[in-house]
Short mmCIF file of C-alpha atoms in Angstrom, two decimals:
data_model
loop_
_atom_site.label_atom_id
_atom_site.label_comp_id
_atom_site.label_asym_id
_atom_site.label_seq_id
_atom_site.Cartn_x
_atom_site.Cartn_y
_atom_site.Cartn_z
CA UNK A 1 117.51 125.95 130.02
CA UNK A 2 121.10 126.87 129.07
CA UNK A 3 120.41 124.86 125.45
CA UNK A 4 117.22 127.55 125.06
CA UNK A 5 119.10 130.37 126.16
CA UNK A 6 121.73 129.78 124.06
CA UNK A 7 120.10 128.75 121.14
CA UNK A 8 117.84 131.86 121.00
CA UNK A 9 121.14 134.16 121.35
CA UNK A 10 122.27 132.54 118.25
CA UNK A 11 118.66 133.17 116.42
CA UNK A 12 119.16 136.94 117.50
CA UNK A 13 121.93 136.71 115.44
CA UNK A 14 121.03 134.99 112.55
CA UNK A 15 118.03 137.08 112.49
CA UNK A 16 119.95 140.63 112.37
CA UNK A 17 122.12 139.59 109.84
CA UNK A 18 118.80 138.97 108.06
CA UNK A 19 117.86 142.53 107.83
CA UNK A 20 120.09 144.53 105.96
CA UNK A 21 122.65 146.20 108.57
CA UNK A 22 121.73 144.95 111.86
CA UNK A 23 124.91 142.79 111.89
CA UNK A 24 126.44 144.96 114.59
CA UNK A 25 128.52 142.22 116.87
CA UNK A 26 129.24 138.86 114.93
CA UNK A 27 131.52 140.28 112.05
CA UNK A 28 134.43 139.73 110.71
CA UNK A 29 135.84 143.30 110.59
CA UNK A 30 137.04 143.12 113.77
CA UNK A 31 141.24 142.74 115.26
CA UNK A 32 141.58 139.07 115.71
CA UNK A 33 139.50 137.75 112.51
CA UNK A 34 140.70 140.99 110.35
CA UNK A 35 144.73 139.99 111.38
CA UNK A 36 144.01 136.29 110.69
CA UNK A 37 142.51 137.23 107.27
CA UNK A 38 145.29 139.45 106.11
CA UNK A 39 148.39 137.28 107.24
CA UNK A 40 146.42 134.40 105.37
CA UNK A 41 145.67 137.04 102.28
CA UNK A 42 149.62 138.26 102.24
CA UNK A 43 150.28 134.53 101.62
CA UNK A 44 148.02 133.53 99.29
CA UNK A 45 147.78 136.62 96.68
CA UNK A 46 151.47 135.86 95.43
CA UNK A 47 149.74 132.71 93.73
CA UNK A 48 147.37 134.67 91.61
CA UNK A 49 149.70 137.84 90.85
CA UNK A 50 149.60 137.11 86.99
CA UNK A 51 146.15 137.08 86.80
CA UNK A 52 145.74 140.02 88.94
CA UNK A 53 148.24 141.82 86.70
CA UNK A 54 146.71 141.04 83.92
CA UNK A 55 143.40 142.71 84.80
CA UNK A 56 145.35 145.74 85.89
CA UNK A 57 146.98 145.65 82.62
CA UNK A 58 143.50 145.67 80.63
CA UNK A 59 141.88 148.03 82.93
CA UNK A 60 144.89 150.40 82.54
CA UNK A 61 144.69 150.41 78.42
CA UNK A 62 141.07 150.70 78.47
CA UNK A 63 141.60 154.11 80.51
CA UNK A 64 144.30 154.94 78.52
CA UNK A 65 142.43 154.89 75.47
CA UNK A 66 139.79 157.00 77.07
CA UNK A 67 142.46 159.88 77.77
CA UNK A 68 144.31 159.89 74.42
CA UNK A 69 140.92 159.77 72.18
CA UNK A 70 139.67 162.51 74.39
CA UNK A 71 138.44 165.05 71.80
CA UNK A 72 138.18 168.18 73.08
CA UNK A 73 141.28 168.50 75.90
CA UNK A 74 140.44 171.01 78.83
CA UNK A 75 142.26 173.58 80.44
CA UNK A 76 145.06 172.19 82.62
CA UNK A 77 144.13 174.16 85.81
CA UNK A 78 140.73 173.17 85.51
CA UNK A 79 141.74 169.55 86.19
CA UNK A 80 143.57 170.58 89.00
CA UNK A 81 140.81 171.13 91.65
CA UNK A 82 139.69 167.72 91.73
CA UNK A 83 138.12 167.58 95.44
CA UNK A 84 135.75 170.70 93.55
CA UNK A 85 134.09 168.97 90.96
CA UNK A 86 133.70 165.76 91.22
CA UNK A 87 131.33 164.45 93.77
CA UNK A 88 132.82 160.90 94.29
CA UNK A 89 135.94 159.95 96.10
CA UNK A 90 137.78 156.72 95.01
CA UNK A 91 139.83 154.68 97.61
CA UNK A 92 141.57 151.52 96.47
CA UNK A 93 141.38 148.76 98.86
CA UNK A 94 142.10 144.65 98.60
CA UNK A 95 139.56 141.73 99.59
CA UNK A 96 141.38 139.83 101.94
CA UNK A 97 137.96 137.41 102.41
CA UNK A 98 135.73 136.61 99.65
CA UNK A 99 132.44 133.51 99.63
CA UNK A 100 130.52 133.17 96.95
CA UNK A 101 129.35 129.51 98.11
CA UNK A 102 126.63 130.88 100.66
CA UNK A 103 123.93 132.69 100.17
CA UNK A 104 124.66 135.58 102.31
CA UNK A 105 128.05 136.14 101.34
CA UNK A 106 130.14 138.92 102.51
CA UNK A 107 133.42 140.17 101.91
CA UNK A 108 136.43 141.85 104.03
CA UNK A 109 138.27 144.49 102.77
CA UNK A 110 141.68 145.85 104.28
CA UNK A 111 140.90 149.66 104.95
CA UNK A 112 138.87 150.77 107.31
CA UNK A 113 137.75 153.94 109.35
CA UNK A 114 141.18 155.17 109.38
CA UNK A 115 141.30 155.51 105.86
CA UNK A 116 137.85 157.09 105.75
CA UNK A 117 136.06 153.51 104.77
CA UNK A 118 132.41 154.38 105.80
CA UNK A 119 128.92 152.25 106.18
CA UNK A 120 127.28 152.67 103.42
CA UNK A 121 129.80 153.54 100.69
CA UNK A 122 129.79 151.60 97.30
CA UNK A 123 132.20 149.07 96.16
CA UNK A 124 133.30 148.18 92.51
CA UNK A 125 136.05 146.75 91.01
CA UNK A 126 137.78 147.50 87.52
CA UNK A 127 135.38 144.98 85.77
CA UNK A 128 131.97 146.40 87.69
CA UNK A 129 129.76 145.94 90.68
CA UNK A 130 131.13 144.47 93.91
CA UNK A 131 129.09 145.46 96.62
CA UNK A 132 128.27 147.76 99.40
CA UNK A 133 130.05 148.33 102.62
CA UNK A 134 128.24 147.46 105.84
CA UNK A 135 130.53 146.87 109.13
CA UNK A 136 133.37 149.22 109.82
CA UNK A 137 136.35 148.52 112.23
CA UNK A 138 139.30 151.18 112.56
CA UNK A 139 141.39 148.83 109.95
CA UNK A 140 138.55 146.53 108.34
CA UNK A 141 135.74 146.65 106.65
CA UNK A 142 132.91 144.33 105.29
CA UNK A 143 131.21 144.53 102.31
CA UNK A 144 127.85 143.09 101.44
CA UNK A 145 128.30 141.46 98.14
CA UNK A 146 125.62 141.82 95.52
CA UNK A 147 125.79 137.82 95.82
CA UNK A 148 124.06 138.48 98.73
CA UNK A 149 120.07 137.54 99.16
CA UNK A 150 119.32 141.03 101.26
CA UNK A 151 121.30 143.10 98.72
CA UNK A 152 119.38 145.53 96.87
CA UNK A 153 120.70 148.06 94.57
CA UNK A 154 119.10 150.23 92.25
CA UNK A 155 120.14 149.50 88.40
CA UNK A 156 118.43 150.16 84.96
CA UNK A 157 119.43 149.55 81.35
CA UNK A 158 121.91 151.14 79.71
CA UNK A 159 120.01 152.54 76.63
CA UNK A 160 116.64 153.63 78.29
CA UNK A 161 116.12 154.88 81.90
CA UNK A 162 113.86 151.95 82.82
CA UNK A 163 115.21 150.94 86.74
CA UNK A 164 114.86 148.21 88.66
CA UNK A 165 116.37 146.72 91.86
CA UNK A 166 118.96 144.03 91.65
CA UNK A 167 118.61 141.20 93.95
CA UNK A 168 120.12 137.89 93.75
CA UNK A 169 118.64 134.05 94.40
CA UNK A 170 121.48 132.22 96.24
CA UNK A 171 121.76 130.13 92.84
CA UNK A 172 125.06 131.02 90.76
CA UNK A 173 127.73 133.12 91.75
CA UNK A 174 127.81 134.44 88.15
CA UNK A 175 124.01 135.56 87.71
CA UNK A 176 122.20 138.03 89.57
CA UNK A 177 118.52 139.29 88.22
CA UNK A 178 117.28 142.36 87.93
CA UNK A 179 113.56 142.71 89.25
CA UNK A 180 110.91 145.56 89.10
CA UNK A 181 111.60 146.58 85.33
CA UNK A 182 108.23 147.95 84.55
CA UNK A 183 106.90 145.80 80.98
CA UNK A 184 107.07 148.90 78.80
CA UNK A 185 110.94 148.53 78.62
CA UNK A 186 112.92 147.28 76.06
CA UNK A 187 114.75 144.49 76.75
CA UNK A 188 116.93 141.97 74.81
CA UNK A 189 119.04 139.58 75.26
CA UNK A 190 122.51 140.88 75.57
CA UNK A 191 121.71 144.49 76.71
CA UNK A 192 123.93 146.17 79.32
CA UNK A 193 122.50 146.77 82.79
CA UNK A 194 124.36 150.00 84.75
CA UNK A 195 123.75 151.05 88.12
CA UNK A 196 121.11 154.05 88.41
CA UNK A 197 122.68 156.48 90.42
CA UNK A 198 119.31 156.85 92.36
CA UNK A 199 120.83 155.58 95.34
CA UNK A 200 123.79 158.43 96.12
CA UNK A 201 125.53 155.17 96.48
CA UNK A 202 126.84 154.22 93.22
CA UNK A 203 127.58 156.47 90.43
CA UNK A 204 125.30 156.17 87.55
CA UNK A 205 126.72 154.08 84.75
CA UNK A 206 129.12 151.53 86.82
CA UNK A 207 128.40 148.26 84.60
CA UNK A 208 126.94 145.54 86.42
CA UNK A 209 126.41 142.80 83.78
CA UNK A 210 124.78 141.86 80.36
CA UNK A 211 120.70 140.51 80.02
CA UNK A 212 120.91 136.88 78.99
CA UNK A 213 117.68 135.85 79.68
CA UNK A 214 114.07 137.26 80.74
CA UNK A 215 110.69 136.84 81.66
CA UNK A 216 107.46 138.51 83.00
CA UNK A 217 106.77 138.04 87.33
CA UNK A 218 104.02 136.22 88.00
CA UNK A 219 101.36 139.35 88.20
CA UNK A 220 103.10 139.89 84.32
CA UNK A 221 103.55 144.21 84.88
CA UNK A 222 107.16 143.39 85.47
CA UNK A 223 110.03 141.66 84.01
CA UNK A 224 111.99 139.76 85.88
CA UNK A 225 116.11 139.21 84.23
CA UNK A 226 118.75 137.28 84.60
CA UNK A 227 122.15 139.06 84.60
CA UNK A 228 125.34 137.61 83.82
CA UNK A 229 127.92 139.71 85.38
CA UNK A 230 130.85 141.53 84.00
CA UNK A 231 132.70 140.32 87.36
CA UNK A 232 134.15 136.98 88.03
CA UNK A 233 132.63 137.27 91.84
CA UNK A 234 134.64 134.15 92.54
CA UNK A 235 138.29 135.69 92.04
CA UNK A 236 138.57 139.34 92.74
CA UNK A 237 141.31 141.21 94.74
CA UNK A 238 141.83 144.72 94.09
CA UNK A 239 138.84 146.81 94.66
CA UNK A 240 137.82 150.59 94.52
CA UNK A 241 135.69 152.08 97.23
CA UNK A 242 133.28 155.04 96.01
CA UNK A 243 132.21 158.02 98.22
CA UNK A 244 129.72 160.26 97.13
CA UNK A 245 130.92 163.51 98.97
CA UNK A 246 127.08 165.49 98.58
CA UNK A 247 125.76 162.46 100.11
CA UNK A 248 124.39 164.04 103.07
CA UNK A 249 123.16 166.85 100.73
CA UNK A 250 121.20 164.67 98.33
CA UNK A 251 119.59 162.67 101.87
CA UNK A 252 118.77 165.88 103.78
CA UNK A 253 116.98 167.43 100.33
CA UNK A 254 115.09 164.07 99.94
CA UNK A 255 114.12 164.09 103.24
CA UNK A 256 113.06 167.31 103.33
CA UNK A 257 110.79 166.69 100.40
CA UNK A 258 109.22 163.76 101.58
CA UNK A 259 107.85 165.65 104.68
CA UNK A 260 106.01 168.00 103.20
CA UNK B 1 142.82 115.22 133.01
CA UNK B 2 144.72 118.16 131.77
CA UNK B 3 146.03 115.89 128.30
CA UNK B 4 142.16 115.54 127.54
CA UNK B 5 142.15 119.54 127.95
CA UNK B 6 144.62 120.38 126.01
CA UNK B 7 143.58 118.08 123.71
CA UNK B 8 140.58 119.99 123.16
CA UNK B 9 141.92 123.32 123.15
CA UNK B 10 144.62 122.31 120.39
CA UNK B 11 141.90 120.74 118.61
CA UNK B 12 139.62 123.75 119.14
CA UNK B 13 142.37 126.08 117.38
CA UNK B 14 143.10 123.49 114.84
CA UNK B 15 139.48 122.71 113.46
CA UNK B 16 138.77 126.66 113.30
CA UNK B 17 141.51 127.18 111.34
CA UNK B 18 141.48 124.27 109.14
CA UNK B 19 137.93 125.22 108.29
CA UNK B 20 138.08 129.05 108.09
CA UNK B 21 141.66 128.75 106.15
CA UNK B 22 140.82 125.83 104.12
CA UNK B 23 137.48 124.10 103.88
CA UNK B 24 135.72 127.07 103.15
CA UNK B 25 137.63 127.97 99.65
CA UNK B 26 136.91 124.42 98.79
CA UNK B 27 132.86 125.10 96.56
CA UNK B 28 133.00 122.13 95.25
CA UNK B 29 130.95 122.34 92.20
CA UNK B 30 130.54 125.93 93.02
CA UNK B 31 128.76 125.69 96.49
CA UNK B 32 129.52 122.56 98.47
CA UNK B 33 131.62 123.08 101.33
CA UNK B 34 132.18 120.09 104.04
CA UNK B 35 132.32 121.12 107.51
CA UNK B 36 134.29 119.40 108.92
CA UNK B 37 134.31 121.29 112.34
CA UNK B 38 131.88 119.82 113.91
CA UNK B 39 134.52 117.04 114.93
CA UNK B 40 135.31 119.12 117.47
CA UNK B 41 131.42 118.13 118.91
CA UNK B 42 131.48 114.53 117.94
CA UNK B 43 134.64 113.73 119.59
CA UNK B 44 134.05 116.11 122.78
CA UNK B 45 135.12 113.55 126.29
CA UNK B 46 131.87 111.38 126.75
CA UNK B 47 132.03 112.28 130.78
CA UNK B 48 131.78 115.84 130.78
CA UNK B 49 129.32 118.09 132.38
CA UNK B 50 126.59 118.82 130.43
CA UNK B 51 126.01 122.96 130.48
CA UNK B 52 129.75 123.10 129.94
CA UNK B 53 129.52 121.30 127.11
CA UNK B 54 126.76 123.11 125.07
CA UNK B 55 128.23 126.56 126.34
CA UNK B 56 131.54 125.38 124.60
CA UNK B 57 129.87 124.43 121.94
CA UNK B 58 128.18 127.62 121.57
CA UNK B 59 131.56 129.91 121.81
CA UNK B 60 133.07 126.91 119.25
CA UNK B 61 130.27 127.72 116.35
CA UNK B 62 130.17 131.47 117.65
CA UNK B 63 134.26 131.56 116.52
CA UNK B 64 132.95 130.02 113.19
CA UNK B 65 130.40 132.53 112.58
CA UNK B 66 132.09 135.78 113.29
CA UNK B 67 135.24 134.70 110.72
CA UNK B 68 132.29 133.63 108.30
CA UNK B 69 130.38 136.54 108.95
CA UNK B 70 127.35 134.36 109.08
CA UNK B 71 125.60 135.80 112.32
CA UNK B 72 124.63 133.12 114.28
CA UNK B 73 123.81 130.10 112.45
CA UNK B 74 127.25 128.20 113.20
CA UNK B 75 126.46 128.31 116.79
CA UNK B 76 122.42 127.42 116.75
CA UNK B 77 123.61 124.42 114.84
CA UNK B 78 126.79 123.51 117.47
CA UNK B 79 124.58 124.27 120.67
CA UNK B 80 121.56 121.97 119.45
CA UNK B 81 123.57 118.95 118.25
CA UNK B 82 125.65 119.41 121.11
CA UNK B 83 122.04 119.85 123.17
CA UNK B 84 121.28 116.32 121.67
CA UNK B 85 124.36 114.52 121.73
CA UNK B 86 123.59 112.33 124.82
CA UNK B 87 120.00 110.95 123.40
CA UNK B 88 121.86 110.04 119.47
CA UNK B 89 125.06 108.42 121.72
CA UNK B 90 122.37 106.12 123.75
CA UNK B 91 121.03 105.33 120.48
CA UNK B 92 123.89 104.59 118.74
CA UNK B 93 125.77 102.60 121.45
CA UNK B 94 123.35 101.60 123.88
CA UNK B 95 124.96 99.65 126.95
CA UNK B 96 128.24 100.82 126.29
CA UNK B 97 127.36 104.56 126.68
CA UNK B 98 125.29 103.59 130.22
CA UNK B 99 128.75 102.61 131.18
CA UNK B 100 130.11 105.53 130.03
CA UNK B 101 133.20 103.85 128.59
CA UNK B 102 133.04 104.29 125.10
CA UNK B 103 135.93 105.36 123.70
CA UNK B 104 136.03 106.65 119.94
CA UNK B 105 138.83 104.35 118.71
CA UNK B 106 137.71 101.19 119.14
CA UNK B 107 133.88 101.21 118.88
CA UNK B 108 132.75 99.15 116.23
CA UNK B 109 132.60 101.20 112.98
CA UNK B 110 129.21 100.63 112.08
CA UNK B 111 127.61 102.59 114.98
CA UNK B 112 130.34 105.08 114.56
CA UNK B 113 129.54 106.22 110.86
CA UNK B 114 125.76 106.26 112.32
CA UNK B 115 126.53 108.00 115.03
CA UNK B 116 128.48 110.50 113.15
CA UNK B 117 125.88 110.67 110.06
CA UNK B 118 123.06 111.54 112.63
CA UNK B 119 124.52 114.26 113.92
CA UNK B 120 126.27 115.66 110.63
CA UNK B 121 122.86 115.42 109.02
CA UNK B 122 120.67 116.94 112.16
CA UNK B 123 123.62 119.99 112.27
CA UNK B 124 123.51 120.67 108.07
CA UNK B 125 119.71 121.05 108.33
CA UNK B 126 119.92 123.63 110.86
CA UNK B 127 123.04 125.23 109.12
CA UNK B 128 121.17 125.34 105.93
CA UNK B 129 117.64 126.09 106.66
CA UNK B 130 118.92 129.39 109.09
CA UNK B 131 121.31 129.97 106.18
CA UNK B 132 118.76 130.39 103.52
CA UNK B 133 115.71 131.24 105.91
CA UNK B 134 113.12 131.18 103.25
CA UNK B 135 110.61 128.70 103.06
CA UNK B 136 110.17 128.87 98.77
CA UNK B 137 113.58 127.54 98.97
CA UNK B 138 113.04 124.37 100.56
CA UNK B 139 114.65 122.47 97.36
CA UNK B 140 117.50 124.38 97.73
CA UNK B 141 117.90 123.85 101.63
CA UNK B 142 117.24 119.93 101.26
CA UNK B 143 119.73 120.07 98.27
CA UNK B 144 122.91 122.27 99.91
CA UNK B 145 122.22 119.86 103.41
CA UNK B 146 122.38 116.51 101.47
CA UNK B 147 125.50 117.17 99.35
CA UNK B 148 126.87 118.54 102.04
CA UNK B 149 126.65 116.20 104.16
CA UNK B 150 127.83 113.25 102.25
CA UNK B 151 130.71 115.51 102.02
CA UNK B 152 131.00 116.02 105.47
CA UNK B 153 130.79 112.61 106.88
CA UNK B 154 133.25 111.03 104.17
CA UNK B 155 135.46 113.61 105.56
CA UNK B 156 134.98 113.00 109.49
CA UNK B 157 134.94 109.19 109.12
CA UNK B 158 138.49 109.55 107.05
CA UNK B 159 140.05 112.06 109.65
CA UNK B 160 138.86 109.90 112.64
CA UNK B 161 140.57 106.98 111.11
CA UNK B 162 144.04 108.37 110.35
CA UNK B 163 144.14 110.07 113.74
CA UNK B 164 142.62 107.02 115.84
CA UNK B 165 145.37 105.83 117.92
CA UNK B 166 145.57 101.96 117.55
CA UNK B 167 147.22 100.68 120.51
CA UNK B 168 144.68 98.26 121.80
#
């Protein structure tokens, strides 16, 4: 009786953590498991500071290239009232947990709802797509990775506007494919796939990987692709979280419209 | 009594840690991880009362899931081999379980590693197939729980031999 009892409170769980964020009691943003993880993490990033570096380093020149080929240079004071124009908030934030070896992998992040981490709120790094945040705690946060097989997130090629959702099989930790891209598009081997911006999650144009191989589904109206992505899923540690400030804006309008 | 408790909480703490620190950041060949926790389970005190036993067993792979973040696969898998255990140690060592004096360290090794292999196997296929959940992926499931477990038991049969106490 106790076996059954116990053994169907364990299915509950597995089964929430099936549908995308149901995963409300069994994570690991949480005191003990979030303190473990970041006493482990203060240890262990010292051993890959130079690589670390070194992608801060190439990220760094690639934006300062950006700024001094700017053409046209705008008014100082415009610049100045940041919070005004630009919809997205960054927040910088380190993995202290990463798996890649599962196929529901899920990372923890050090900031939480103290440092206005919220459900929901997209996750890159300097390279391109990391993830989404799911669980909050008031000094944690998880982050659904997009090696994860209930992630779905709305990308499209970076030449046309053709969009399609990107999923990911469980297989390799440096693929993910790209489903729903209608036949009409297209595609070669070695385009760019960006995220859509159709979500409000993501800002359009984050780069998520390059196409190195495709073919049609089985009803051949879409093409399935294979993305190899720009990120090394396996070794990241300094992350940016995005937050779209009109979020609630763009939901309510959309919502709105779809009643009528 | 109380060294066989405190055997099993330091153990408890240890195995956790060893395989939330350190086991889990092995992916060999990208995804093969052994799990080597389930010692804990296999080498639980033979006289023990049974609905303790699974309900440890159950906060044990509970621990493992919430630092894994895996829901609750950890503990179906610990509460149903531990659910079992009795039947596969009857099996495995017949008479000398009806006595209930078998001790770990000097059963023969033969019905150990079988012992040990039936479980490890029984708990990867429950780990895996609630892992993956999707019946298309079958190959994969049968795959992840074979590798794994060869990885696994190499591992348990190694630890239980540098840490069995030879005395007798």
């Amino acid at each position: 009786m106790l076996f059954l009892l116990l053994f169907s409170i364990s299915l509950t769980f597995t089964i929430q953590t099936h549908s995308y964020h149901k995963s409300k009691f069994i994570n690991s943003a949480n005191f003990l498991t979030g303190g473990v993880y970041n006493s482990i993490s203060n240890i262990n990033r010292y051993f890959d500071l130079e690589y670390q570096n070194k992608i801060l380093i190439e990220e760094n020149s690639k934006l300062k290239s950006i700024l001094y080929n700017k053409k046209n240079k705008k008014d100082s004071s415009y610049i100045d009232n940041v919070s005004f124009n630009h919809p997205y908030k960054f927040t910088t934030a380190s993995v202290l947990k990463n798996s890649y070896s599962s196929s529901k992998n899920v990372l923890l992040l050090n900031k939480g709802i103290f440092k206005g981490i919220k459900e929901d709120l997209g996750v890159i790094s300097s390279k391109g797509i990391v993830g989404i945040i799911d669980n909050t705690s008031k000094k944690y946060a998880t982050v659904i990775s997009v090696l994860n097989t209930t992630s779905k997130i709305s990308a499209q090629l970076k030449k046309t506007n053709h969009f399609g959702t990107l999923t990911w099989n469980g297989l390799s930790p440096y693929f993910t494919q790209l489903i729903d891209i209608p036949k009409i598009a297209p595609v070669k081997v070695g385009d760019t796939i960006i995220t859509s911006g159709r979500s409000s999650i993501f800002p359009k144009g984050v780069p998520v990987g390059i196409v190195h191989d495709f073919k049609l589904d089985a009803a051949e109206n879409y093409y399935e692709i294979n993305i190899k992505l720009f990120n090394d899923m396996t070794n990241i540690e300094h992350v940016y979280v995005i937050e779209n400030v009109d979020v609630n804006e763009i939901t309510n309008l959309l919502k709105s419209s779809t009643n009528e | 009594m109380n060294s066989v408790l405190y055997t099993n909480i330091v153990r408890f703490i240890l195995l956790v840690s060893l395989q939330v620190l350190v086991l889990n950041h092995v992916n060999f060949l990208g995804y093969l991880n052994p799990y080597l926790y389930i010692l804990f389970i296999i080498l639980f005190p033979i006289k023990n009362s049974r609905p303790l036993f699974v309900f440890l067993s159950f906060i044990f792979g509970l621990t493992i899931d919430v630092f894994l973040d895996s829901g609750g696969i950890h503990a179906a898998a610990c509460v149903s081999i531990a659910y079992v255990r009795p039947v596969i140690l009857k099996f495995c060592f017949g008479t000398v379980y009806e006595y209930q004096t078998v001790k770990f360290d000097t059963v023969e090794f033969s019905s150990k590693l079988l012992y040990i292999t039936i479980l490890t196997i029984l708990h990867h296929i429950i780990l895996f197939s609630l892992e993956i959940f999707n019946i298309s992926k079958v190959i994969l499931t049968v795959q992840k729980t074979l590798f794994s477990s060869i990885f696994t038991i190499i591992l348990c049969i190694l630890v239980t031999i540098i840490f069995s106490r030879k005395t007798k």
